[in-house]
Structures are given as structure tokens and as C-alpha cells.
Coordinates of C-alpha atoms in Angstrom, one line a residue:
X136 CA 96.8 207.6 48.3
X137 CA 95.0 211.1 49.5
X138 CA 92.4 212.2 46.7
X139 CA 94.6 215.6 45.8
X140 CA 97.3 213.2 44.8
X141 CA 95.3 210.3 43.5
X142 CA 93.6 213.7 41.2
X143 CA 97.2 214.8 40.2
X144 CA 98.7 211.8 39.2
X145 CA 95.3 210.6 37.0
X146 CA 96.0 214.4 35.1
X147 CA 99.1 213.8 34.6
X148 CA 99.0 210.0 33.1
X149 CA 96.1 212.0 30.9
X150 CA 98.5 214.4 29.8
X151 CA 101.5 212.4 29.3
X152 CA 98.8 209.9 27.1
X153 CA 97.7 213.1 25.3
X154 CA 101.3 214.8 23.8
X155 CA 102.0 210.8 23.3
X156 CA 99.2 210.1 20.7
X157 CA 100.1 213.7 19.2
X158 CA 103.7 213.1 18.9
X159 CA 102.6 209.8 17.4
X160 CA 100.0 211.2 15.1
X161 CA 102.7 213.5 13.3
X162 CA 104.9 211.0 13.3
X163 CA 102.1 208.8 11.3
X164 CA 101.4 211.6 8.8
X165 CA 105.5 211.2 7.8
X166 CA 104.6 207.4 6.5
X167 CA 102.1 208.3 4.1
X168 CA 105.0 207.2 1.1
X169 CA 104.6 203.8 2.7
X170 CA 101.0 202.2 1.6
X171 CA 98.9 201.3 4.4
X172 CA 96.3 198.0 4.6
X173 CA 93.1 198.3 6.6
X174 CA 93.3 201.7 7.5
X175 CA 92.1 205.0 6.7
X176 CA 92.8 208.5 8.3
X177 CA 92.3 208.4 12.3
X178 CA 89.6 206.2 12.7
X179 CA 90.5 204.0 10.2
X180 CA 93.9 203.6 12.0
X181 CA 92.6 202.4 15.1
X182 CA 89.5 200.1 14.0
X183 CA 92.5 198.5 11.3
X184 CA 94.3 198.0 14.5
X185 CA 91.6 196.1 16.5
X186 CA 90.8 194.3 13.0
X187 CA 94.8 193.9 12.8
X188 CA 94.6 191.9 16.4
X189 CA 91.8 189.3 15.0
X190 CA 92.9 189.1 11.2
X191 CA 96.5 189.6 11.3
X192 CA 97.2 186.9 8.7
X193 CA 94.3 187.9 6.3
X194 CA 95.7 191.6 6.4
X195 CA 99.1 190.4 5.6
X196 CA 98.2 188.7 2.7
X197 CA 96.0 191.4 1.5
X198 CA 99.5 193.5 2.3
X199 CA 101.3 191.0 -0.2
X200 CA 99.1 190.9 -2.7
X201 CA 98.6 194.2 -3.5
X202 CA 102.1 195.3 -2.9
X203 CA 104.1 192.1 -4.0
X204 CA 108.0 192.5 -3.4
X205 CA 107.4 196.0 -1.9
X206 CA 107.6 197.2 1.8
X207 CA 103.5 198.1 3.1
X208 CA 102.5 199.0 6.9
X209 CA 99.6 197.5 9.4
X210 CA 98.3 199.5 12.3
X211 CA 98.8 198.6 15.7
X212 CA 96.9 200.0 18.3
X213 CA 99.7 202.1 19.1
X214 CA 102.2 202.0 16.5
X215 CA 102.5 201.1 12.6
X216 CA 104.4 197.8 11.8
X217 CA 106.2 197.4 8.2
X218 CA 106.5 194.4 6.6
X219 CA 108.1 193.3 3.3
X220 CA 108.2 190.5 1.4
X221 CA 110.2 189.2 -1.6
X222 CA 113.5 187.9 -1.8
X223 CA 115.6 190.8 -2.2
X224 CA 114.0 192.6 0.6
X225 CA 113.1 190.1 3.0
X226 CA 117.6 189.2 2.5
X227 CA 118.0 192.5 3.1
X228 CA 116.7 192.5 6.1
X229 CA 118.1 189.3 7.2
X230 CA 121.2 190.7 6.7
X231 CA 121.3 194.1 7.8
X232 CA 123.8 194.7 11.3
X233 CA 122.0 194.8 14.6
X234 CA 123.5 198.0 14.7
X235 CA 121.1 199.4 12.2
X236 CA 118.3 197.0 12.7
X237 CA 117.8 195.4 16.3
X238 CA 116.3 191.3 17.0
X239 CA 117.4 192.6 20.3
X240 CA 115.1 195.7 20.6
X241 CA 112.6 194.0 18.0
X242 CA 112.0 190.9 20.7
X243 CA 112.5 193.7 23.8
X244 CA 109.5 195.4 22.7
X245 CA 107.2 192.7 21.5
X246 CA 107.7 190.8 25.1
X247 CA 108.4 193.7 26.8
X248 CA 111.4 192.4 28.0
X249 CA 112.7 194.9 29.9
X250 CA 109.9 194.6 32.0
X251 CA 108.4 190.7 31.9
X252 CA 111.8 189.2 31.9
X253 CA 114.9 191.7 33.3
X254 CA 117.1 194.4 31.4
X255 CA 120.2 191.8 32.5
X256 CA 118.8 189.4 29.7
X257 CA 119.5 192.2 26.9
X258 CA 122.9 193.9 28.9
X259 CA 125.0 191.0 28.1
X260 CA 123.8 188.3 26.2
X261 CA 125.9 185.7 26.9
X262 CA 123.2 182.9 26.8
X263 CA 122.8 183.3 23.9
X264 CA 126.2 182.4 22.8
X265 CA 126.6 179.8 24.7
X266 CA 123.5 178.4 23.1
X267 CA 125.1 178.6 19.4
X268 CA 128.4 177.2 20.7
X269 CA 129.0 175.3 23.5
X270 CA 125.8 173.5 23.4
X271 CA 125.8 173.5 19.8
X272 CA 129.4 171.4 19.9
X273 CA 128.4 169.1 22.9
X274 CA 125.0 168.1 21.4
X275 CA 126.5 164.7 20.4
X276 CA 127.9 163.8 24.0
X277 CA 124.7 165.0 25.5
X278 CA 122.3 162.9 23.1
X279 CA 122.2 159.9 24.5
X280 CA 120.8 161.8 28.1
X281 CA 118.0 163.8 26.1
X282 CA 117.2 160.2 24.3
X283 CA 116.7 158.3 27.7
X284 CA 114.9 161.1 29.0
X285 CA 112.7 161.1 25.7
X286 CA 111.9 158.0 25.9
X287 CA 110.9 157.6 30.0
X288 CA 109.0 160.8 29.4
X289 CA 106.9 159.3 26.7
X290 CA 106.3 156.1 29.2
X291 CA 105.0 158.3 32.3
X292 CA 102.8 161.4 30.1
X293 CA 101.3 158.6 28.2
X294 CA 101.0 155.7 30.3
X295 CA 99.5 153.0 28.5
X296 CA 98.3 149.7 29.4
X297 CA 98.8 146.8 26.9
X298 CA 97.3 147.3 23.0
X299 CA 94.4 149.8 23.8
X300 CA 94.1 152.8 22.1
X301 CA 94.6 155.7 24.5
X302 CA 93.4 159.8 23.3
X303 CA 95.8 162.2 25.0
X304 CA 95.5 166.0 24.7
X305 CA 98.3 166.7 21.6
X306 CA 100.1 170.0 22.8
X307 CA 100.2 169.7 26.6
X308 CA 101.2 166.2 25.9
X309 CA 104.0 167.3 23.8
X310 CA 104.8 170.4 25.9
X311 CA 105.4 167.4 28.8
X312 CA 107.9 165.6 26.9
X313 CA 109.8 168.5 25.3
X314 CA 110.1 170.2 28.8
X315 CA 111.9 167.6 30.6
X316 CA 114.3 166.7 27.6
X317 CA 115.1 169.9 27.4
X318 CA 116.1 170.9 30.8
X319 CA 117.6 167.0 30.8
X320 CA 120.5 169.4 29.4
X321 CA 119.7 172.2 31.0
X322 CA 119.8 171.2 34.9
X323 CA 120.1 167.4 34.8
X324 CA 118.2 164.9 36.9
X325 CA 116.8 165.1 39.1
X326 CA 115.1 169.0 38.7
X327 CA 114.0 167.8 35.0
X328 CA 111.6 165.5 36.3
X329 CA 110.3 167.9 39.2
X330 CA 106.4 168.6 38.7
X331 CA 106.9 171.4 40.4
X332 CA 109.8 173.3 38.5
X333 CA 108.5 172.0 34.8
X334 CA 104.9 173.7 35.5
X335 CA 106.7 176.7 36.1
X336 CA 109.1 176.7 33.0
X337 CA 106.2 175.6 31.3
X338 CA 103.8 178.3 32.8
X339 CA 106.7 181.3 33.0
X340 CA 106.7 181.9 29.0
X341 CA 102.4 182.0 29.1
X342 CA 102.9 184.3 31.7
X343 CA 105.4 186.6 29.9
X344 CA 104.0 186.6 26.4
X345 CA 100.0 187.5 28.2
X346 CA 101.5 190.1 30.6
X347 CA 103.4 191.7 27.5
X348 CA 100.5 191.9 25.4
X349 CA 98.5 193.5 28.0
X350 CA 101.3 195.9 29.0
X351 CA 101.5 197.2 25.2
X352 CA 97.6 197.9 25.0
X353 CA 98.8 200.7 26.8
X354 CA 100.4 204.3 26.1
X355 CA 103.8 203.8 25.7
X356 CA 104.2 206.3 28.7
X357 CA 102.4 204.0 31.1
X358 CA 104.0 200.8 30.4
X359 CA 107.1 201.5 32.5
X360 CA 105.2 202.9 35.6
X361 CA 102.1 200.2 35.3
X362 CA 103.9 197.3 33.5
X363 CA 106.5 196.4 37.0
X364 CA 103.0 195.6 39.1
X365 CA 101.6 193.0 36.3
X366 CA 105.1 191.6 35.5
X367 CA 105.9 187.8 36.6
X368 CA 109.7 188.5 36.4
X369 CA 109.6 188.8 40.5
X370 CA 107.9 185.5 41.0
X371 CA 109.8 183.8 38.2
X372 CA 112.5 184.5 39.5
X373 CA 112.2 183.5 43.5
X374 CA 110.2 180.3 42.4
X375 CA 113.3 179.3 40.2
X376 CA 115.1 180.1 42.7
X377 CA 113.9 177.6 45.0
X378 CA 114.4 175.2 42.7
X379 CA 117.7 176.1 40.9
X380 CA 119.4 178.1 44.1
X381 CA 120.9 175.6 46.0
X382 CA 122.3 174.1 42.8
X383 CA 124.4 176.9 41.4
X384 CA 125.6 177.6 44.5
X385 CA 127.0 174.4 44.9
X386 CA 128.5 174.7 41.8
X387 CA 129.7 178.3 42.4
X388 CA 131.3 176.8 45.8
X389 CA 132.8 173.9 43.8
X390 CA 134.3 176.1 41.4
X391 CA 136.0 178.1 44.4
X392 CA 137.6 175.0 45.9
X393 CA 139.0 173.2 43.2
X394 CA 138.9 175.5 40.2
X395 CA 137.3 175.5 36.6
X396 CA 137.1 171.9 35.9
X397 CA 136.4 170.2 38.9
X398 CA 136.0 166.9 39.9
X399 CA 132.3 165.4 38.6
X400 CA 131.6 169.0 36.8
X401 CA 128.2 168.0 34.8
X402 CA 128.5 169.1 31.4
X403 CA 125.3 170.7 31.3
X404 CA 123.7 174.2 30.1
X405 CA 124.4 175.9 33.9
X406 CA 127.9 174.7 34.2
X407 CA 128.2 176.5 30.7
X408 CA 126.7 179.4 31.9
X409 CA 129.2 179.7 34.4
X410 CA 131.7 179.3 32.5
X411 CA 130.8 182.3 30.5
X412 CA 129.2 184.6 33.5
X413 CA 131.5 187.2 34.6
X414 CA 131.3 189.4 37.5
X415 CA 127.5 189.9 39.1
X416 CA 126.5 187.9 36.2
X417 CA 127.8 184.4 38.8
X418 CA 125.1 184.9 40.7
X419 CA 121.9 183.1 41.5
X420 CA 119.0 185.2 39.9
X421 CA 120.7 186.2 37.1
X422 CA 121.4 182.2 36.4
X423 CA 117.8 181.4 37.2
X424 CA 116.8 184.5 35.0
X425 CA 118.6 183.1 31.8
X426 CA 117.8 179.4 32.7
X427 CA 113.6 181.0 32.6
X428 CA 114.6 182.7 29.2
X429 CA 116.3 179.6 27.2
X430 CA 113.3 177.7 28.5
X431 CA 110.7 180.2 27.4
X432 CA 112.8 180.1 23.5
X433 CA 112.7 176.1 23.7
X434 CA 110.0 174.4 25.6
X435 CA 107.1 176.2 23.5
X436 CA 108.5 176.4 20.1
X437 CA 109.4 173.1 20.1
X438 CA 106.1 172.1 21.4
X439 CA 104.4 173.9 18.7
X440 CA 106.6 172.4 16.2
X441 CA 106.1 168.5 17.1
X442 CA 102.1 169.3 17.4
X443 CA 102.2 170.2 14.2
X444 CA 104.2 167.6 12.9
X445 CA 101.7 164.9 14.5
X446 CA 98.8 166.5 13.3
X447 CA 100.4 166.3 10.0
X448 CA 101.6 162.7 10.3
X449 CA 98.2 161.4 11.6
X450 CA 95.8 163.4 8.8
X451 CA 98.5 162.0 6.4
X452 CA 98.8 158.5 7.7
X453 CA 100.0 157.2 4.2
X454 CA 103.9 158.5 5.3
X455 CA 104.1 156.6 8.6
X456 CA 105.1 152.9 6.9
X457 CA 107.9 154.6 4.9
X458 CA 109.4 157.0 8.0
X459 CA 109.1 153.7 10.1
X460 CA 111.2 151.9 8.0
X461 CA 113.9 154.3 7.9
X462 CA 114.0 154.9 11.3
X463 CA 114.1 151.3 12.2
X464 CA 116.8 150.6 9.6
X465 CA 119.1 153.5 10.7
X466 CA 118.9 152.4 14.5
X467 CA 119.6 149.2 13.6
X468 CA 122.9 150.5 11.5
X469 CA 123.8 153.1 13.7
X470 CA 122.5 152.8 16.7
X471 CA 120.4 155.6 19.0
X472 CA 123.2 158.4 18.1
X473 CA 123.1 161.6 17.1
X474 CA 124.8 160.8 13.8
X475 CA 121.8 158.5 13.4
X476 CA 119.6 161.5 13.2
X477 CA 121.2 162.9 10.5
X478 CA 120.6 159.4 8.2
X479 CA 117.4 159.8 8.6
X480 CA 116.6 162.1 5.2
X481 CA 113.2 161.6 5.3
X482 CA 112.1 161.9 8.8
X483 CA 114.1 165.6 8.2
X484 CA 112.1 166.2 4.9
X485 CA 109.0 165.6 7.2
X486 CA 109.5 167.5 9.6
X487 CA 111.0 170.6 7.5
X488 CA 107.9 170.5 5.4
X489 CA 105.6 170.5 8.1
X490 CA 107.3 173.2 9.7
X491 CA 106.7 175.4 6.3
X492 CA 102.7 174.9 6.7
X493 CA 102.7 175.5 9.5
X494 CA 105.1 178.2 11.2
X495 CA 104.1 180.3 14.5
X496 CA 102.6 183.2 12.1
X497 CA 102.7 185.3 9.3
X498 CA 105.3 187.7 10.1
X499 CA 108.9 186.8 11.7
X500 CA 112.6 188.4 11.9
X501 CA 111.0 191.5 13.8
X502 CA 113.6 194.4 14.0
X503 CA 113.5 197.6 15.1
X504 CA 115.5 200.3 13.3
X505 CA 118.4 202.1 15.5
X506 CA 119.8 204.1 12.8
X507 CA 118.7 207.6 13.3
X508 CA 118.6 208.1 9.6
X509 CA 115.9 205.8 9.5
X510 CA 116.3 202.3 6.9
X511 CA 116.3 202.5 3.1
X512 CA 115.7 199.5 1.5
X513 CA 117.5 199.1 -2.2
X514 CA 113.8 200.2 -4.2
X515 CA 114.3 203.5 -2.0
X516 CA 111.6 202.7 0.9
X517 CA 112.3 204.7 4.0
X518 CA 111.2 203.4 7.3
X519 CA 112.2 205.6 10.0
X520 CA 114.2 205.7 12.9
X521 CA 112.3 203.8 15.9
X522 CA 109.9 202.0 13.3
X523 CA 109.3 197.7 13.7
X524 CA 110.1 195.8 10.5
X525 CA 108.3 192.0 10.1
X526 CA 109.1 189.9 7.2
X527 CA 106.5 187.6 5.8
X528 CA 107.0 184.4 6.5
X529 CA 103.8 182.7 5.2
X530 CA 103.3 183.9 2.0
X531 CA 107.0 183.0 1.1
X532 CA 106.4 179.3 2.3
X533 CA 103.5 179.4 -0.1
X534 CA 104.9 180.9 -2.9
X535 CA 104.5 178.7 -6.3
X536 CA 108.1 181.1 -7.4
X537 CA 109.5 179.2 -4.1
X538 CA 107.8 175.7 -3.9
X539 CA 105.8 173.6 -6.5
X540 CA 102.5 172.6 -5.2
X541 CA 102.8 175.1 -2.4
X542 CA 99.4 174.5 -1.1
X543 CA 99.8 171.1 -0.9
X544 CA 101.7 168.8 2.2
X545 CA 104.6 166.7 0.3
X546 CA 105.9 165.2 3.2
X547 CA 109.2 163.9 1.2
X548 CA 109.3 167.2 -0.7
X549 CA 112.9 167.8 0.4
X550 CA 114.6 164.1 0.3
X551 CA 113.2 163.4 -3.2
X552 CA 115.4 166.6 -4.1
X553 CA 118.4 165.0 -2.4
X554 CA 117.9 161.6 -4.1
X555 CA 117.5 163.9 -7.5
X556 CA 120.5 165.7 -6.4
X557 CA 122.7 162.1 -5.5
X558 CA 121.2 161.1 -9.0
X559 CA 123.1 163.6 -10.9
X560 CA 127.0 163.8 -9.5
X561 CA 128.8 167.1 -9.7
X562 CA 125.4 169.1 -8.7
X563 CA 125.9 171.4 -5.4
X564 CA 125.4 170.3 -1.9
X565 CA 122.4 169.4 -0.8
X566 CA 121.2 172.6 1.4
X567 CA 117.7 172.2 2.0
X568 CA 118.7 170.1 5.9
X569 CA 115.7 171.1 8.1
X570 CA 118.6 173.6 9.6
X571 CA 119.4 174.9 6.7
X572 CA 117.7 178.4 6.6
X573 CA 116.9 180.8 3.8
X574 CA 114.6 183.6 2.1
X575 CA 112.1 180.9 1.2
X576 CA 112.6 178.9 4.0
X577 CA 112.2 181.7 7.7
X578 CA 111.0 179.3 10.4
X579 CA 114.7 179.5 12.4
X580 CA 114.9 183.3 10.9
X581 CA 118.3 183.9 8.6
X582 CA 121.3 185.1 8.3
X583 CA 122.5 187.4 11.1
X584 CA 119.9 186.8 13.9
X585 CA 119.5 182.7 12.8
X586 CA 117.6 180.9 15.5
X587 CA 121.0 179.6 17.5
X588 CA 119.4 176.8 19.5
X589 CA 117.8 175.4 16.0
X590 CA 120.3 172.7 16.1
X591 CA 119.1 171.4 19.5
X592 CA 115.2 172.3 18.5
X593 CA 116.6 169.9 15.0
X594 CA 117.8 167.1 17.4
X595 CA 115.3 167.0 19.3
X596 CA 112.3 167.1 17.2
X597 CA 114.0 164.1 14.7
X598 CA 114.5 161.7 17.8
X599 CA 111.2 162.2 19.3
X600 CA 109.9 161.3 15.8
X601 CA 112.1 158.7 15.2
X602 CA 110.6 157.3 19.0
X603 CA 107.3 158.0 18.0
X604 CA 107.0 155.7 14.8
X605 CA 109.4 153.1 15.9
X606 CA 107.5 152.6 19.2
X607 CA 103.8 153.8 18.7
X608 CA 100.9 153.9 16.2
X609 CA 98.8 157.0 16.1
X610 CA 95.5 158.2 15.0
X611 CA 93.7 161.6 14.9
X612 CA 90.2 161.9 16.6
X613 CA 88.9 162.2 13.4
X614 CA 90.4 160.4 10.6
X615 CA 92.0 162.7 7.9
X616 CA 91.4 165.4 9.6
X617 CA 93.8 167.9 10.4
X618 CA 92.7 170.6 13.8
X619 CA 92.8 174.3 12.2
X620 CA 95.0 176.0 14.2
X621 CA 94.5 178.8 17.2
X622 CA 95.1 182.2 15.8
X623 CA 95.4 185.9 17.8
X624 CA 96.6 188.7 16.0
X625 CA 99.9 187.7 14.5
X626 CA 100.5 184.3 16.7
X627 CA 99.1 181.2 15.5
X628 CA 99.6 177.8 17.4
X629 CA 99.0 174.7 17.0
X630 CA 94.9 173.6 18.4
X631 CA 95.7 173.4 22.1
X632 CA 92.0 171.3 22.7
X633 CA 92.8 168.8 20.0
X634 CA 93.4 165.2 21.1
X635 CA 95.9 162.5 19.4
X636 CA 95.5 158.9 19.8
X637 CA 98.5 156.3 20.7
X638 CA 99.1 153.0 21.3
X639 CA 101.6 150.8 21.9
X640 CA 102.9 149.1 18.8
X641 CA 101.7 146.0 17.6

């Protein structure tokens, strides 16, 4: 680029940059209704934001504490977020119509979607239905696939010889096993066990959340112009397609020759997708596009989930007798099925109290409000039009008004209050399933944006536990001792150095 240009275009980022943080400043001066938390005229705003980005979930608490049950804001670096907690607000939310508050646009702008992933993935998506229905109905045919590949991808991650103890890095370990289950539905053997393709469903979602975090450290005017040449949609998408490519378009072909349901169709998550595609949508990229997404929603949450849960089971060794026997006596009943799973009360109550510990944050169900009136909340809060909405998540799960003991693990919490509950007929169903979602319950979301692959994540997670205590004994590195978790700004995950011991059981 010639300097005269190169000088141009630096002015004019400048002053682009410059009516940006003007526009925003007036537009910060409107919220002073709203209470703020860490931040204090213009300089306070920005240091709360950099304080915001290392002590997210200390700020929220402070947020809930002062302001219990009420709406209160947190800087950004280039923005103010609201978040609420409560019940009555927090349902609110939950329920209110994507047309007047947005997951879509909410999850668009944290990941930058538009920009890391493809605007295709937010024009029509179809994914996303196919995940809460056709996968959702064919999760019992497809179980015992995701068991066998469960259970062979325990054998090769973990590899031991004989009785000896062996210490294997927890979350990659996990991520391992959950990837190639997962895409044991997705793509079918033999792409789930391809080295090659897991490390980049596995490395894809890294990529994308990084990328967005760096692309919204900058002006809002910039990110569209300087986002494209940091963005790993392009390489994403041509290494999936080297994997995925010749696939679909056998299947596209197959489709052409003999119609819908052809001969030896696999009943699988791209043969669904196909089903559902229309037009330009039947193509290669945008197949390999959605096939990156679902991965990036699955293969990491899950991962984070199961961590957890064996961190939990192995600084709280005293549950493992009492899961094992369950689990051994409903296989023995039942048989490895998915209606098996759902015997098994207590490995759910495990793992839904583990997930209420220990969720991915403090703040979840982000939204953005489309209605140009802005958003009033039923005690007369006003959030404006284009402002981000977070609910707590945290402070509910810990709530003595939600649980009792809420600072304490009770692994059984949930199937001593179905026992109670099958104690005393006529009392209402049971609705506390690891599933089942609600204001004092957020990690799958609620109501009208509910996670809808939470039934496969459910699946999942129960019959890797189930594997795990029928077929292993573990240990932590240090005995009772629970890893604190990684935390950045309003992510937390589960310690990605800490180690997990197994052995074959004796």
C-alpha cells in the first residue's frame, strides 16, 4: 500500500473509532437509571472493564448482592452488559420471543459469528432443529453406536496395561472420548476415529472462541474490516472439507439416483441434514459449516461437563460404591440401552448436581434486545434497544431460597427427592431429571432458547459414567482434592493441567 493511502485509511479507522466511542458515550449516559458495579464516570468505565475481564464472577456477585432480584450493568471494554437475577426476572427473560430478545444475535455477537463461523449459520437455522428433533427421536436407535464407540475410545485414550495405576491429563482425555462419540452420530465410522479430522473439530471451537475475543477488543467499526483476516472460518471450512467432501457428495449423488431413502442411507446427523437442507443449503461447505458448528456446541461442553463430574466423583470418593451398584444392577436388568440410562436415578442426581457447582460461568441465556423500544422488565427496568442481557446462573445454583446446603456437594441431592416423592403417592411428577431445566436450575438455559442437544449431551454424559464406575477405579492426584477451576472474564472451565488417575478394575 503507497504511504498517501496507508495515511488515509489510518485517519479514517481514527475517525470512524472516534464518533464510535462518542456515540457510545451518550448512549452510556442514557443508563444511568440502571446501577452500575465497578465503574465510575469515564475512567472508571474502562479500568471496571479490564477488572470485568479478570474478575467477572466476583463483580457479578457484588452485582447480586447489592441489587438482589433487580437488573444491574458491568462494563465491557466496549459496551455495558445487564444482568438480572431472581426468579421473576431471570423467567422473564427466559421467556421473552426472539423477536424481542435474540440467543441468535446474543451468541452472533459474543463469537462473532458472522465473522468466525459464516452468516449461513444464522440465515436459516435448520441445524438446529434437526438437533431438537430428528436426533432427539433417533437417540434410542443410535445408542448402542455411541456406547461401542464409548467404550473402544476409553480402551485406545487410556490404554492400560494390567492393574497399574495410570495418571492421564483429565480434560483432553475426556475431550478424546466425547469427540469421537459424538461424531459416531454425526459422520459415522470411519471419519470418527480420524486423528486428523477430531484435532480439528476439537481445535475449530478454540480457534473461534480466541479469534472472537480478540476481534471484540476492537471498535466495533473495525471488526468487520480487520476480523475476515484473523477468522478460521476459511480454513475450517476447506480442512473439513477434505475430510467430509467426498462423503456428502456421495450421499448428495445417492440421493439423485434412487431418491430420499435409498438403499443403506446411514441414519446419521448428515443424512439428517440433508434431509432438511434446501436449495444452496445441499452443498458441501455449508454441510461442513454446520457439521464445525454442532461440533463446537457438543465436543467442549460436554467435555467440560464430564471433567467436572470426575473431579467431583474422585474428591468425593465415598459416592463411587453406591453409583457402582446401580449401574451394575440396571445393566444387568436392562441391558446397555438407552432406557437403561434413565433407571439410573442416581448416576442422573450425580451428575445434575455436579453440573450446578460447577456450570461454564456466572452469567448464561445472553440476549440481545431487537425491540426498538428497548425491554421493560415487570419492576419497570428499561434496557435499551441494542443492549446484551446475561442472567446469573451462579448465584441462583447457590441460593439457600433455591437449594439447602447450597454450598455444599450432595451428590444424591436430587434422587433422595424422588425417593421422598415415590414415598408419598399423589405428589406431582418428579421434574428435577438432569434435563429438566428451570429458574434455579440454567445450565441447558430455559424455556424458549433451551439447550436442544441437552438430551444427547444427557445420554451421553450418563453412559460414559455408567462405563466409567462399572469398568474403572479412579483417584485424584491428590486425594480429596478437588482442581479450582480456570477462570477468564466470564468463562470458567474445568483445570485443563489437572491429571486423573485410572485403572482397570479389580
Amino acid at each position: 500500500m503507497e504511504e498517501p493511502t496507508y495515511i488515509l485509511a489510518c485517519v479514517s479507522a481514527a475517525l470512524v473509532s472516534a464518533v464510535w466511542l462518542l456515540k457510545t458515550w451518550r448512549h452510556n449516559r442514557q443508563l444511568n437509571p440502571i446501577p452500575a458495579v465497578g465503574a465510575s464516570g469515564i475512567w472508571g468505565y474502562y479500568t471496571g472493564g479490564l477488572r470485568y475481564m479478570l474478575h467477572a464472577p466476583e463483580m457479578v456477585q457484588e452485582g447480586c448482592t447489592l441489587y438482589p432480584g433487580k437488573a444491574f450493568r458491568v462494563p465491557r471494554l466496549f459496551r455495558w452488559d445487564f444482568i438480572v437475577s431472581g426468579k421473576t426476572l431471570i423467567d422473564e427473560v427466559a421467556s421473552a420471543p426472539e423477536s424481542i430478545l435474540s440467543a441468535l444475535e446474543g451468541n452472533k455477537d459474543s463469537l462473532k459469528v458472522d465473522i468466525t463461523i459464516g452468516p449461513e449459520i444464522l440465515n436459516h437455522a435448520y441445524h438446529i432443529d434437526v438437533l431438537r428433533t430428528t436426533l432427539t427421536r433417533n437417540l434410542a436407535k443410535c445408542f448402542p453406536d455411541i456406547r461401542d464407540e464409548i467404550s473402544c475410545a476409553f480402551d485406545d485414550v487410556l490404554a492400560l496395561d494390567g492393574a497399574e495405576w495410570k495418571s492421564v491429563p483429565a480434560l483432553s482425555t475426556i475431550m478424546s472420548v466425547v469427540a469421537r462419540s459424538t461424531n459416531r452420530l454425526f459422520v459415522g465410522l470411519p471419519i470418527c476415529r480420524n486423528d486428523d479430522y477430531l484435532k480439528l473439530m476439537v481445535r475449530y471451537t478454540i480457534d473461534v472462541v480466541i479469534m472472537a475475543q480478540v476481534i471484540n477488543l476492537m471498535p466495533a467499526p473495525l471488526q468487520p474490516i480487520l476480523g475476515p483476516f484473523i477468522s478460521p472460518r476459511s480454513r475450517g471450512i476447506r480442512k473439513g472439507t477434505t475430510h467430509l467432501g467426498p462423503l456428502i457428495e456421495h450421499r448428495i449423488a445417492q440421493e439423485k439416483a434412487f431418491g430420499r431413502d435409498w438403499p443403506g442411507k446411514p441414519n446419521d446427523f448428515i443424512s439428517w441434514l440433508l434431509d432438511s437442507a434446501q436449495g444452496s443449503e445441499r452443498t458441501v461447505p455449508d454441510i461442513v459449516v454446520r457439521i464445525l458448528t454442532t461440533n463446537m456446541a457438543a465436543i467442549h461442553t460436554t467435555s467440560s461437563v464430564f471433567t467436572h463430574v470426575l473431579f467431583d466423583l474422585t474428591s468425593h470418593p465415598e459416592y463411587m460404591p453406591a453409583l457402582r451398584e446401580e449401574a451394575e444392577r440396571v445393566v444387568q436388568e436392562l441391558g446397555w440401552t438407552k432406557t437403561a440410562l434413565g433407571r439410573m436415578y442416581r448416576l442422573d442426581s450425580f451428575l445434575r448436581e455436579s453440573q450446578r457447582m460447577h456450570d461454564n460461568g456466572p452469567v448464561t441465556m445472553t440476549r440481545k434486545v431487537m425491540d426498538p423500544a428497548g425491554f421493560t422488565f415487570s419492576d419497570g427496568t428499561v434496557v435499551p434497544a441494542g443492549s446484551f442481557i446475561n442472567a446469573t446462573s451462579r448465584v441462583e445454583h447457590f441460593s439457600p431460597a433455591n437449594y439447602e446446603d447450597p454450598d455444599d456437594f450432595d451428590g444424591f441431592r436430587f434422587s433422595k427427592l424422588r425417593e421422598e416423592r415415590e414415598q408419598n403417592e399423589g405428589q406431582a411428577v418428579f421434574n428435577k431429571h438432569m434435563v429438566t431445566t428451570s429458574v434455579e436450575h440454567l445450565s441447558f438455559g430455559h424455556r424458549t432458547h433451551v439447550c436442544p442437544g441437552r438430551f444427547l449431551a444427557a445420554m451421553q454424559l450418563k453412559a460414559m459414567l455408567a462405563h466409567i464406575v462399572i469398568n474403572y477405579d479412579v483417584r485424584s492426584a491428590t486425594d480429596g482434592v478437588r482442581p479450582p477451576d480456570d477462570v477468564f472474564g466470564i468463562v470458567a472451565v474445568p483445570n485443563r493441567k489437572a491429571k486423573i488417575g485410572f485403572r482397570k478394575r479389580l
